[in-house]
Coordinates of C-alpha atoms and ligand atoms in Angstrom, one line a residue:
Chain A
X1 CA 0.0 0.0 0.0
X2 CA 2.4 2.7 -1.2
X3 CA 2.0 6.4 -1.9
X4 CA 1.4 6.9 -5.6
X5 CA 2.6 10.2 -7.1
X6 CA 1.2 11.5 -10.4
X7 CA 4.3 12.7 -12.3
X8 CA 3.3 15.0 -15.1
X9 CA 5.6 15.7 -18.0
X10 CA 5.7 17.9 -21.0
X11 CA 6.6 15.8 -24.1
X12 CA 8.9 13.6 -22.0
X13 CA 10.4 16.3 -19.7
X14 CA 9.1 15.9 -16.2
X15 CA 7.5 19.0 -14.7
X16 CA 9.0 20.5 -11.5
X17 CA 5.9 19.3 -9.6
X18 CA 6.8 15.7 -10.3
X19 CA 10.1 15.8 -8.4
X20 CA 8.7 18.2 -5.8
X21 CA 5.9 15.7 -5.0
X22 CA 8.3 12.7 -5.1
X23 CA 10.5 14.4 -2.6
X24 CA 7.7 15.2 -0.2
X25 CA 6.2 11.7 -0.7
X26 CA 9.5 10.1 0.3
X27 CA 9.4 11.9 3.6
X28 CA 5.8 10.9 4.2
X29 CA 6.5 7.3 3.2
X30 CA 9.4 7.1 5.7
X31 CA 7.1 8.2 8.5
X32 CA 4.4 5.7 7.4
X33 CA 6.8 2.8 6.8
X34 CA 5.7 2.5 3.2
X35 CA 7.2 3.1 -0.3
X36 CA 6.7 5.6 -3.0
X37 CA 5.5 4.7 -6.5
X38 CA 5.1 7.0 -9.5
X39 CA 2.3 7.2 -12.1
X40 CA 3.3 8.4 -15.6
X41 CA 1.0 8.7 -18.5
X42 CA 2.7 8.1 -21.8
X43 CA 6.2 8.3 -23.1
X44 CA 8.8 9.7 -20.6
X45 CA 12.0 8.5 -19.0
X46 CA 10.1 6.7 -16.1
X47 CA 13.1 4.8 -14.6
X48 CA 14.8 8.1 -13.9
X49 CA 12.3 8.9 -11.2
X50 CA 14.1 6.4 -9.0
X51 CA 16.6 9.1 -8.4
X52 CA 13.9 11.0 -6.5
X53 CA 12.7 8.2 -4.4
X54 CA 10.2 6.2 -6.5
X55 CA 10.8 2.4 -6.2
X56 CA 8.2 1.5 -8.9
X57 CA 6.9 3.6 -11.8
X58 CA 3.5 2.6 -13.2
X59 CA 3.7 3.8 -16.8
X60 CA 0.4 3.8 -18.7
X61 CA 1.1 3.3 -22.4
X62 CA -0.5 5.5 -25.0
X63 CA -0.3 8.9 -26.6
X64 CA -1.4 11.6 -24.2
X65 CA 0.1 14.6 -26.0
X66 CA -3.4 16.0 -26.7
X67 CA -5.5 16.3 -23.5
X68 CA -8.9 14.6 -23.4
X69 CA -10.8 14.3 -20.1
X70 CA -12.3 10.8 -20.8
X71 CA -8.9 9.4 -21.8
X72 CA -7.1 11.0 -18.9
X73 CA -9.8 9.7 -16.4
X74 CA -9.5 6.1 -17.8
X75 CA -5.7 6.3 -17.8
X76 CA -5.5 7.6 -14.2
X77 CA -7.9 4.9 -13.2
X78 CA -5.9 2.2 -14.9
X79 CA -2.7 3.4 -13.2
X80 CA -4.4 3.6 -9.8
X81 CA -5.9 0.1 -10.2
X82 CA -2.5 -1.3 -11.1
X83 CA -0.7 0.3 -8.2
X84 CA -3.5 -0.1 -5.6
X85 CA -2.0 2.7 -3.4
X86 CA -3.1 3.8 0.0
X87 CA -2.8 7.4 -1.1
X88 CA -2.5 9.4 -4.3
X89 CA -0.6 12.7 -4.6
X90 CA -1.1 14.8 -7.7
X91 CA -0.4 18.4 -8.7
X92 CA -3.3 20.8 -8.6
X93 CA -2.9 21.3 -12.3
X94 CA -5.5 21.3 -15.0
X95 CA -5.5 17.5 -15.1
X96 CA -5.6 17.4 -11.3
X97 CA -8.7 19.6 -11.3
X98 CA -10.4 18.4 -14.5
X99 CA -9.9 14.7 -14.5
X100 CA -9.0 13.6 -11.0
X101 CA -12.3 14.4 -9.3
X102 CA -14.1 12.0 -11.8
X103 CA -11.7 9.3 -10.8
X104 CA -12.4 10.0 -7.1
X105 CA -16.1 9.8 -7.8
X106 CA -15.6 6.4 -9.6
X107 CA -13.6 5.1 -6.6
X108 CA -16.1 6.5 -4.1
X109 CA -13.3 8.1 -2.1
X110 CA -12.4 11.7 -1.2
X111 CA -10.0 14.4 -2.3
X112 CA -8.1 17.2 -0.5
X113 CA -7.6 19.9 -3.1
X114 CA -4.6 22.2 -3.5
X115 CA -2.9 21.5 -0.2
X116 CA 0.1 23.6 0.6
X117 CA 1.4 21.2 3.2
X118 CA 1.1 17.5 3.9
X119 CA 2.1 15.7 7.1
X120 CA 1.6 12.3 8.8
X121 CA -0.7 12.2 11.8
X122 CA -2.2 9.1 13.4
X123 CA -0.7 6.8 10.8
X124 CA -2.4 8.8 8.0
X125 CA -1.6 11.6 5.6
X126 CA -3.3 14.9 6.5
X127 CA -3.3 18.0 4.2
X128 CA -3.3 21.6 5.2
X129 CA -4.8 23.9 2.7
X130 CA -5.8 27.5 2.2
X131 CA -9.6 28.2 2.0
X132 CA -11.5 31.4 1.4
X133 CA -8.8 32.4 -1.0
X134 CA -6.1 32.0 1.6
X135 CA -7.9 34.1 4.3
X136 CA -8.1 30.9 6.4
X137 CA -6.6 27.4 6.5
X138 CA -7.9 24.0 7.5
X139 CA -6.8 20.4 7.7
X140 CA -8.2 17.9 5.3
X141 CA -8.2 14.2 6.0
X142 CA -9.4 11.5 3.6
X143 CA -10.6 8.5 5.5
X144 CA -11.1 6.1 2.5
X145 CA -8.6 4.4 0.3
X146 CA -7.0 5.6 -1.8
X147 CA -6.8 9.0 -0.1
X148 CA -6.3 11.6 -2.8
X149 CA -4.6 14.9 -2.3
X150 CA -3.6 17.5 -4.8
X151 CA -0.8 20.0 -4.1
X152 CA -0.2 23.6 -5.1
X153 CA 2.9 23.9 -7.2
X154 CA 6.0 25.2 -5.3
X155 CA 4.8 24.1 -1.9
X156 CA 7.8 21.9 -1.2
X157 CA 11.5 22.1 -1.8
X158 CA 12.9 20.4 -4.9
X159 CA 14.8 17.2 -3.7
X160 CA 18.4 16.5 -4.8
X161 CA 18.7 13.6 -7.2
X162 CA 20.0 10.4 -5.7
X163 CA 21.4 7.3 -7.3
X164 CA 18.3 5.1 -7.4
X165 CA 16.6 3.7 -10.4
X166 CA 13.0 2.6 -10.4
X167 CA 11.4 -0.6 -11.6
X168 CA 9.1 0.3 -14.5
X169 CA 5.8 -1.5 -14.6
X170 CA 4.0 -1.1 -17.9
X171 CA 0.3 -0.7 -17.5
X172 CA -1.5 -1.8 -20.7
X173 CA -4.2 0.7 -21.8
X174 CA -6.7 1.0 -24.5
X175 CA -8.1 4.6 -24.6
X176 CA -11.9 5.1 -24.7
X177 CA -13.4 7.0 -27.5
X178 CA -13.4 10.7 -26.4
X179 CA -16.8 12.3 -26.2
X180 CA -15.3 15.7 -27.0
X181 CA -13.5 16.7 -30.2
X182 CA -10.7 19.1 -30.1
X183 CA -11.3 21.7 -32.8
X184 CA -8.4 24.2 -32.1
X185 CA -5.7 24.9 -29.7
X186 CA -4.8 28.5 -29.3
X187 CA -1.3 29.1 -27.9
X188 CA 0.0 32.3 -26.5
X189 CA 2.6 34.2 -28.5
X190 CA 5.3 33.7 -25.9
X191 CA 5.9 30.4 -24.1
X192 CA 6.7 31.1 -20.5
X193 CA 6.0 29.0 -17.5
X194 CA 2.3 29.1 -16.5
X195 CA 1.6 31.6 -13.7
X196 CA 0.3 28.8 -11.5
X197 CA 3.6 26.9 -11.7
X198 CA 6.0 29.9 -12.0
X199 CA 8.7 30.3 -9.4
X200 CA 9.1 34.1 -10.2
X201 CA 6.3 36.5 -11.2
X202 CA 6.4 40.2 -12.0
X203 CA 2.9 41.8 -12.0
X204 CA 1.7 45.2 -13.2
X205 CA -1.3 47.2 -12.0
X206 CA -3.6 49.9 -13.3
X207 CA -0.7 52.3 -12.8
X208 CA 1.2 51.1 -15.9
X209 CA -1.4 53.3 -17.7
X210 CA -1.1 51.7 -21.2
X211 CA -0.3 48.4 -23.0
X212 CA 2.9 50.0 -24.3
X213 CA 4.1 50.7 -20.7
X214 CA 3.2 47.2 -19.6
X215 CA 5.3 45.9 -22.5
X216 CA 8.2 48.3 -21.7
X217 CA 8.2 48.1 -17.9
X218 CA 6.8 44.8 -16.8
X219 CA 7.7 42.4 -19.6
X220 CA 11.5 43.3 -19.7
X221 CA 11.8 43.0 -15.9
X222 CA 10.1 39.6 -16.0
X223 CA 12.3 38.5 -18.9
X224 CA 15.5 39.7 -17.0
X225 CA 14.4 37.6 -14.0
X226 CA 13.2 34.6 -16.0
X227 CA 9.8 35.3 -14.5
X228 CA 6.3 35.1 -15.8
X229 CA 4.4 38.4 -16.3
X230 CA 1.2 38.8 -14.4
X231 CA -1.3 41.6 -13.8
X232 CA -4.0 43.0 -11.5
X233 CA -7.6 42.9 -12.7
X234 CA -7.6 46.6 -13.1
X235 CA -4.7 46.3 -15.5
X236 CA -6.4 43.4 -17.4
X237 CA -9.7 45.2 -17.6
X238 CA -8.1 48.3 -19.0
X239 CA -6.6 46.1 -21.8
X240 CA -3.0 46.6 -20.8
X241 CA -2.4 42.9 -20.3
X242 CA -4.2 39.8 -21.6
X243 CA -6.9 38.0 -19.5
X244 CA -4.8 35.0 -18.8
X245 CA -2.3 37.2 -17.0
X246 CA -4.7 38.1 -14.2
X247 CA -3.7 37.1 -10.7
X248 CA -6.3 37.0 -7.9
X249 CA -9.7 35.8 -6.8
X250 CA -11.1 35.7 -10.3
X251 CA -7.7 35.1 -12.0
X252 CA -4.8 32.7 -11.3
X253 CA -3.8 31.6 -7.8
X254 CA 0.0 31.6 -7.8
X255 CA 2.7 30.4 -5.3
X256 CA 6.1 31.6 -6.5
X257 CA 9.2 32.1 -4.4
X258 CA 9.4 35.7 -5.7
X259 CA 6.4 38.0 -6.5
X260 CA 7.1 41.6 -7.6
X261 CA 4.0 43.8 -7.5
X262 CA 4.5 46.9 -9.6
X263 CA 2.0 49.7 -8.9
X264 CA -0.6 47.3 -7.4
X265 CA -2.6 48.6 -4.4
X266 CA -3.1 45.2 -2.8
X267 CA -6.9 44.8 -2.9
X268 CA -8.2 41.8 -1.0
X269 CA -9.1 40.1 -4.3
X270 CA -5.6 40.5 -5.6
X271 CA -4.0 39.2 -2.4
X272 CA -6.3 36.2 -2.7
X273 CA -4.2 35.1 -5.6
X274 CA -0.7 35.7 -4.4
X275 CA -0.5 35.9 -0.6
X276 CA 1.3 32.5 -0.3
X277 CA 4.2 33.8 -2.3
X278 CA 7.4 33.3 -0.3
X279 CA 9.0 36.7 -1.0
X280 CA 6.8 39.7 -2.0
X281 CA 8.3 42.9 -3.3
X282 CA 6.0 45.9 -3.5
X283 CA 6.8 49.0 -5.6
X284 CA 4.2 51.7 -5.1
X285 CA 4.2 55.5 -4.8
X286 CA 1.6 55.5 -2.0
X287 CA 3.2 54.5 1.4
X288 CA -0.3 53.7 2.7
X289 CA -1.0 51.1 0.0
X290 CA -2.3 47.9 1.6
X291 CA 0.2 45.8 -0.4
X292 CA 3.0 47.0 1.9
X293 CA 1.4 45.2 4.8
X294 CA 2.1 41.9 3.0
X295 CA 5.5 42.8 1.4
X296 CA 8.8 41.3 2.4
X297 CA 10.5 44.3 0.8
X298 CA 8.7 47.6 0.1
X299 CA 9.8 50.4 -2.2
X300 CA 7.9 53.7 -2.0
X301 CA 8.8 54.7 -5.6
X302 CA 7.5 55.3 -9.1
X303 CA 7.4 52.2 -11.3
X304 CA 8.3 54.2 -14.4
X305 CA 11.7 54.9 -12.7
X306 CA 12.1 51.8 -10.6
X307 CA 11.3 49.0 -13.1
X308 CA 13.8 50.1 -15.7
X309 CA 16.5 50.6 -13.0
X310 CA 15.8 47.2 -11.5
X311 CA 15.8 45.5 -15.0
X312 CA 19.2 47.0 -15.8
X313 CA 20.6 46.0 -12.4
X314 CA 19.4 42.4 -12.8
X315 CA 20.7 42.3 -16.4
X316 CA 24.1 43.4 -15.0
X317 CA 24.3 40.4 -12.6
X318 CA 26.7 37.7 -13.6
Chain B
X1 CA -33.8 22.1 -23.8
X2 CA -33.9 22.8 -20.1
X3 CA -30.8 24.0 -18.2
X4 CA -29.9 23.1 -14.6
X5 CA -27.7 25.5 -12.8
X6 CA -25.9 24.5 -9.6
X7 CA -25.3 27.5 -7.3
X8 CA -24.2 27.9 -3.8
X9 CA -23.9 30.7 -1.3
X10 CA -20.5 31.9 0.0
X11 CA -19.0 34.9 1.8
X12 CA -18.6 38.0 -0.2
X13 CA -15.0 38.1 -1.6
X14 CA -14.7 41.6 -0.3
X15 CA -14.8 40.2 3.3
X16 CA -11.5 41.4 4.7
X17 CA -11.0 38.7 7.3
X18 CA -12.3 35.2 7.8
X19 CA -11.7 34.0 11.4
X20 CA -12.0 30.5 12.7
X21 CA -14.3 29.5 15.6
X22 CA -12.4 29.1 18.9
X23 CA -12.5 25.3 18.7
X24 CA -11.3 25.2 15.1
X25 CA -14.5 23.4 14.0
X26 CA -15.3 25.9 11.2
X27 CA -15.4 29.6 10.4
X28 CA -17.1 32.2 12.5
X29 CA -19.9 33.5 10.2
X30 CA -20.9 36.4 12.5
X31 CA -21.2 39.6 10.5
X32 CA -20.2 38.0 7.2
X33 CA -22.3 39.0 4.1
X34 CA -23.2 36.0 2.0
X35 CA -23.7 36.2 -1.7
X36 CA -24.2 33.9 -4.7
X37 CA -20.6 32.5 -5.2
X38 CA -19.2 34.6 -8.0
X39 CA -18.5 31.8 -10.5
X40 CA -21.9 30.4 -9.9
X41 CA -23.3 33.8 -10.7
X42 CA -21.6 33.5 -14.1
X43 CA -23.4 30.1 -14.5
X44 CA -26.8 31.5 -13.6
X45 CA -26.3 34.5 -15.9
X46 CA -25.2 32.3 -18.8
X47 CA -28.3 30.1 -18.3
X48 CA -30.5 33.2 -18.5
X49 CA -28.7 34.5 -21.5
X50 CA -29.2 31.2 -23.3
X51 CA -32.9 31.3 -22.4
X52 CA -33.2 34.8 -23.8
X53 CA -31.4 33.7 -27.0
X54 CA -34.0 30.9 -27.4
X55 CA -31.4 28.2 -26.9
X56 CA -33.0 27.0 -23.7
X57 CA -36.6 26.8 -22.6
X58 CA -36.1 27.0 -18.9
X59 CA -33.5 27.5 -16.2
X60 CA -33.8 25.6 -12.9
X61 CA -31.5 26.2 -9.9
X62 CA -30.2 23.6 -7.6
X63 CA -28.4 24.0 -4.3
X64 CA -27.4 21.9 -1.3
X65 CA -27.7 23.9 1.8
X66 CA -30.3 25.4 4.2
X67 CA -33.0 27.9 4.5
X68 CA -30.7 30.9 4.9
X69 CA -29.2 30.0 1.5
X70 CA -32.6 30.3 -0.1
X71 CA -32.9 33.9 0.9
X72 CA -29.6 34.8 -0.8
X73 CA -30.4 32.7 -3.9
X74 CA -33.9 34.1 -4.3
X75 CA -32.6 37.7 -4.6
X76 CA -29.3 36.9 -6.3
X77 CA -30.2 34.1 -8.7
X78 CA -33.9 33.3 -9.0
X79 CA -34.6 37.0 -9.5
X80 CA -32.4 37.0 -12.6
X81 CA -35.1 35.0 -14.4
X82 CA -34.7 31.3 -13.3
X83 CA -37.9 29.3 -13.0
X84 CA -37.5 27.7 -9.5
X85 CA -35.0 26.5 -7.0
X86 CA -34.5 22.9 -5.7
X87 CA -33.0 22.9 -2.2
X88 CA -31.5 19.6 -1.0
X89 CA -31.5 20.0 2.8
X90 CA -30.9 17.1 5.1
X91 CA -29.3 16.8 8.6
X92 CA -27.1 14.0 7.2
X93 CA -25.5 16.5 4.9
X94 CA -24.1 18.7 7.7
X95 CA -20.5 17.4 7.2
X96 CA -21.0 16.7 3.5
X97 CA -17.8 16.4 1.4
X98 CA -17.7 17.2 -2.4
X99 CA -18.8 13.7 -3.4
X100 CA -21.8 13.8 -1.0
X101 CA -22.8 17.1 -2.6
X102 CA -22.3 15.8 -6.1
X103 CA -24.4 12.7 -5.3
X104 CA -27.2 14.9 -3.9
X105 CA -27.1 17.1 -7.0
X106 CA -26.9 14.2 -9.4
X107 CA -30.0 12.6 -7.8
X108 CA -32.0 15.9 -7.8
X109 CA -31.0 16.8 -11.4
X110 CA -31.6 13.2 -12.5
X111 CA -35.3 13.6 -11.6
X112 CA -35.7 16.2 -14.4
X113 CA -34.8 16.1 -18.1
X114 CA -31.9 18.5 -18.6
X115 CA -29.7 19.0 -21.6
X116 CA -27.1 21.1 -19.9
X117 CA -25.8 21.6 -16.4
X118 CA -24.0 24.9 -15.7
X119 CA -21.7 25.2 -12.6
X120 CA -19.2 27.8 -11.5
X121 CA -15.6 26.6 -12.0
X122 CA -15.2 26.6 -8.2
X123 CA -16.9 27.9 -5.1
X124 CA -15.1 30.7 -3.3
X125 CA -15.3 29.2 0.2
X126 CA -13.5 25.9 0.1
X127 CA -12.1 26.4 -3.4
X128 CA -12.3 22.6 -3.9
X129 CA -12.9 22.5 -7.7
X130 CA -14.5 19.0 -7.4
X131 CA -18.3 19.0 -7.5
X132 CA -18.9 19.7 -11.2
X133 CA -16.6 17.0 -12.5
X134 CA -17.9 14.5 -9.9
X135 CA -21.5 15.4 -10.9
X136 CA -20.7 14.8 -14.6
X137 CA -19.2 11.4 -13.7
X138 CA -22.2 10.4 -11.7
X139 CA -24.6 11.6 -14.4
X140 CA -22.5 9.7 -17.0
X141 CA -22.1 12.9 -19.0
X142 CA -19.0 14.6 -20.4
X143 CA -17.9 17.9 -18.9
X144 CA -15.9 20.9 -20.0
X145 CA -14.2 22.9 -17.3
X146 CA -12.9 26.5 -17.1
X147 CA -15.1 27.6 -20.0
X148 CA -15.0 31.3 -21.1
X149 CA -16.9 30.9 -24.4
X150 CA -19.9 28.6 -25.0
X151 CA -22.0 28.3 -28.2
X152 CA -25.1 26.0 -28.2
X153 CA -26.3 24.8 -31.6
X154 CA -29.2 22.4 -31.4
X155 CA -28.0 19.4 -29.4
X156 CA -24.3 20.3 -30.1
X157 CA -22.1 22.7 -28.3
X158 CA -18.7 24.4 -28.8
X159 CA -16.8 25.5 -25.7
X160 CA -13.4 27.2 -25.2
X161 CA -11.6 26.1 -22.1
X162 CA -8.4 27.5 -20.4
X163 CA -6.1 24.5 -19.9
X164 CA -3.2 26.6 -18.4
X165 CA -0.1 28.2 -19.7
X166 CA -2.3 30.7 -21.6
X167 CA -3.4 27.8 -23.9
X168 CA -7.1 27.9 -24.9
X169 CA -8.7 24.8 -26.4
X170 CA -11.9 24.9 -28.4
X171 CA -13.8 21.6 -28.0
X172 CA -17.0 20.4 -29.6
X173 CA -19.5 17.9 -28.1
X174 CA -23.0 16.7 -27.9
X175 CA -25.5 17.5 -25.1
X176 CA -26.1 16.6 -22.4
X177 CA -23.0 17.9 -20.8
X178 CA -21.8 19.7 -17.7
X179 CA -20.0 23.0 -18.2
X180 CA -18.1 24.9 -15.6
X181 CA -18.0 28.7 -16.0
X182 CA -14.9 30.9 -15.8
X183 CA -14.5 34.7 -15.8
X184 CA -15.0 36.1 -19.2
X185 CA -17.9 33.8 -20.2
X186 CA -20.6 36.4 -19.5
X187 CA -20.9 39.7 -17.7
X188 CA -22.6 38.7 -14.4
X189 CA -26.0 40.3 -13.7
X190 CA -27.3 41.6 -10.4
X191 CA -31.1 41.7 -9.9
X192 CA -33.1 44.9 -9.7
X193 CA -35.5 45.5 -6.9
X194 CA -38.7 44.8 -8.8
X195 CA -37.3 41.5 -9.9
X196 CA -36.2 40.7 -6.4
X197 CA -39.8 41.4 -5.2
X198 CA -41.3 39.2 -7.9
X199 CA -38.8 36.4 -7.0
X200 CA -40.6 36.1 -3.7
X201 CA -43.4 34.2 -5.5
X202 CA -41.0 31.7 -7.1
X203 CA -41.2 28.1 -6.0
X204 CA -38.6 26.5 -3.8
X205 CA -38.7 22.7 -3.8
X206 CA -37.3 21.3 -0.6
X207 CA -35.9 17.7 -0.9
X208 CA -34.5 15.5 1.8
X209 CA -32.1 12.6 0.9
X210 CA -35.1 10.2 1.2
X211 CA -37.0 12.2 -1.5
X212 CA -34.0 11.6 -3.8
X213 CA -33.7 7.9 -3.1
X214 CA -30.5 8.4 -1.1
X215 CA -29.6 7.3 2.4
X216 CA -27.3 8.9 5.0
X217 CA -24.7 6.2 4.2
X218 CA -24.6 7.4 0.6
X219 CA -23.4 10.8 1.8
X220 CA -21.1 9.7 4.6
X221 CA -18.0 12.0 4.0
X222 CA -14.7 10.5 3.0
X223 CA -13.0 13.9 3.4
X224 CA -13.3 15.7 6.7
X225 CA -12.2 19.2 7.5
X226 CA -10.8 20.2 10.9
X227 CA -8.4 22.6 12.6
X228 CA -9.7 25.8 10.9
X229 CA -7.4 28.6 11.6
X230 CA -5.4 31.6 10.5
X231 CA -3.0 31.6 7.5
X232 CA 0.6 30.8 8.6
X233 CA 2.2 34.1 9.7
X234 CA 4.3 36.0 7.2
X235 CA 7.8 37.1 8.4
X236 CA 7.7 40.9 9.0
X237 CA 8.6 42.9 6.0
X238 CA 11.0 45.8 5.6
X239 CA 10.7 49.2 3.8
X240 CA 13.8 50.1 1.8
X241 CA 15.0 53.7 2.0
X242 CA 17.0 56.1 -0.1
X243 CA 16.8 57.1 -3.8
X244 CA 15.7 54.8 -6.5
X245 CA 19.2 53.6 -7.4
X246 CA 19.9 53.0 -3.7
X247 CA 16.7 51.1 -3.1
X248 CA 17.3 48.9 -6.2
X249 CA 20.8 48.0 -5.0
X250 CA 19.5 47.2 -1.5
X251 CA 16.7 45.1 -3.1
X252 CA 18.9 43.0 -5.3
X253 CA 21.3 42.5 -2.4
X254 CA 18.4 41.4 -0.1
X255 CA 16.9 39.1 -2.7
X256 CA 20.3 37.4 -3.3
X257 CA 21.8 37.3 0.1
X258 CA 19.0 37.5 2.6
X259 CA 16.0 35.9 0.9
X260 CA 18.2 33.8 -1.4
X261 CA 15.7 33.9 -4.3
X262 CA 18.0 35.3 -7.0
Ligands
FAD1 C1 -15.7 39.9 -7.3 C2 -14.4 40.6 -7.5 C3 -13.3 39.9 -8.0 C4 -12.0 40.5 -8.2 N1 -11.0 39.7 -8.7 C5 -9.8 40.3 -8.8 C6 -8.7 39.5 -9.2 O1 -8.8 38.3 -9.5 N2 -7.5 40.2 -9.3 C7 -7.3 41.5 -9.0 O2 -6.1 42.0 -9.1 N3 -8.3 42.2 -8.7 C8 -9.6 41.7 -8.6 N4 -10.6 42.5 -8.2 C9 -10.4 43.9 -8.2 C10 -9.8 44.5 -6.9 O3 -10.8 44.8 -6.0 C11 -9.0 45.8 -7.3 O4 -9.9 46.7 -7.9 C12 -7.8 45.6 -8.2 O5 -7.0 44.6 -7.8 C13 -7.0 46.9 -8.3 O6 -6.0 46.8 -9.2 P1 -4.7 47.7 -9.1 O7 -4.0 47.4 -7.8 O8 -3.9 47.5 -10.3 O9 -5.3 49.2 -9.2 P2 -5.5 50.3 -8.1 O10 -6.3 49.7 -6.9 O11 -6.1 51.4 -8.8 O12 -4.1 50.6 -7.5 C14 -3.1 51.2 -8.3 C15 -1.9 51.4 -7.4 O13 -0.9 51.9 -8.1 C16 -0.2 52.9 -7.4 N5 0.5 53.8 -8.3 C17 -0.1 54.7 -9.2 N6 0.8 55.2 -10.0 C18 2.0 54.7 -9.7 C19 3.4 54.8 -10.1 N7 3.7 55.6 -11.2 N8 4.3 54.0 -9.6 C20 4.0 53.2 -8.5 N9 2.8 53.0 -8.0 C21 1.8 53.8 -8.6 C22 -1.3 53.6 -6.5 O14 -0.7 54.1 -5.4 C23 -2.2 52.4 -6.2 O15 -1.8 51.8 -5.0 C24 -11.9 41.9 -8.0 C25 -13.0 42.6 -7.5 C26 -14.2 42.0 -7.3 C27 -15.3 42.8 -6.7

């Protein structure tokens, strides 16, 4: 009865959440006296996950390069049936939100969503998670088997690779006929890490005043830091940044190690999306702006001056 | 085609603080303003718009909750033009988890003949993102989540969903289906006073689990929630001082050597 970790990959390259979750699972398994297995859908270097603590990898064969809910549900089910785990850990990704609850319903078990911490208590995994958009927290405990927990990206440290190699168990799979047909996939112009998985984010507020300044203040700073650009709702609603850049209650919930808020007041609905960021930098001309109450470092200054100076300073780093 | 909309009541997102009860058994609701959960309001509005467009004949609301929820849903959702509200209310649902809620909704919705179920992409209280997909599974229907564009054409539909990383996928399918509504799908509506007055006449159908052919065992929760409390404290922050160049230097130094994130 091991802990099964869903390891997602992008065309064969494992996502950071895969190793992050394996690292955490290894600690939990030690406390529970059990082992860690991994679940991989499709073609990826499964045996390499042994370096992060997986003893077995259940690899469901098939082409999963194009997402379909029915296919994902059936594949997750096949992998879970083959592994027969006591607990399943998965990232709170699109798949973790779109497909996993259907599997949980099939299995008649329960799911703790988007936990930011996991621990062992009373011989059982317990999740701690933000609720009410992070204004409160609670524990979630799943009393049936398998107990399913999804985890917010960047909640745990990345483990160092060890020397282990995992046994790969091939799970035969014949995909069901999808009930939905994919007509079109619209990709954004630039390919940066998704906000929900990003380790660094630079966001702009209403104060950027135009799309041109968003592009000349926020994007270059983000590029210099290898960060994903984000925005407040006021910035998005004014058309300075695209909709998918919005951070907050009605946008993306993010959890980076560095969040730089440029000319953002720090409204409760914006905080809802970024308050778990490890380090928050606030740049704002108003010393009374609520964002400063949450900032690790605060700069009372003008973004039109500060952003270019910071960009240049970062670019000059070796 | 009839539309079922699942909607719940949740604290207004403008509520500055949510505090836990002393014993950690839940949140203290004193003084909190409850509203139709914002994504569910997108779902209700979308249902009404489809009815206005002649794509749907009627919009019926479903909720799992209690009498106080009816008051909020009457003014905030029924008043927008929905036909009626079915309230699943049973003492056995007091500690309901997502699957218990989904089973209750599936049983209630299964008693009607619906072509489309609209839900919010998530509720803004527990942010679980589970009930709509579970409901679709229990109904045996496909679902599309995080939809910000929906076109109904006879018994077919085309939906655009946000799958992350800024990627939008356009998918086609056949009704019946469950769709979860994201920001951008429709401009949410808020009822005007005369409509709120008229909504007082609208029917609320109360159902117990027994009325739906379910037992307490069917809704025994697998997931339990305890130890409600505050967010973990943030380390105290620091204001940087000096001119812009000086502050930028201090910031980069702090990010590298103190916070170690650069
Ligand atoms: C139901 C609901 C959902 C919402 N969802 C979201 C959401 O998901 N995300 C979100 O962000 N908001 C959301 N909001 C909106 C939120 O309440 C705020 O209105 C919004 O976050 C404000 O954006 P802002 O900080 O960019 O703008 P403002 O509040 O206008 O703040 C601009 C800030 O910039 C500063 N400033 C101005 N000029 C400069 C300059 N040159 N240099 C430096 N600083 C400057 C000002 O001092 C001010 O603090 C939601 C609201 C509601 C009601």
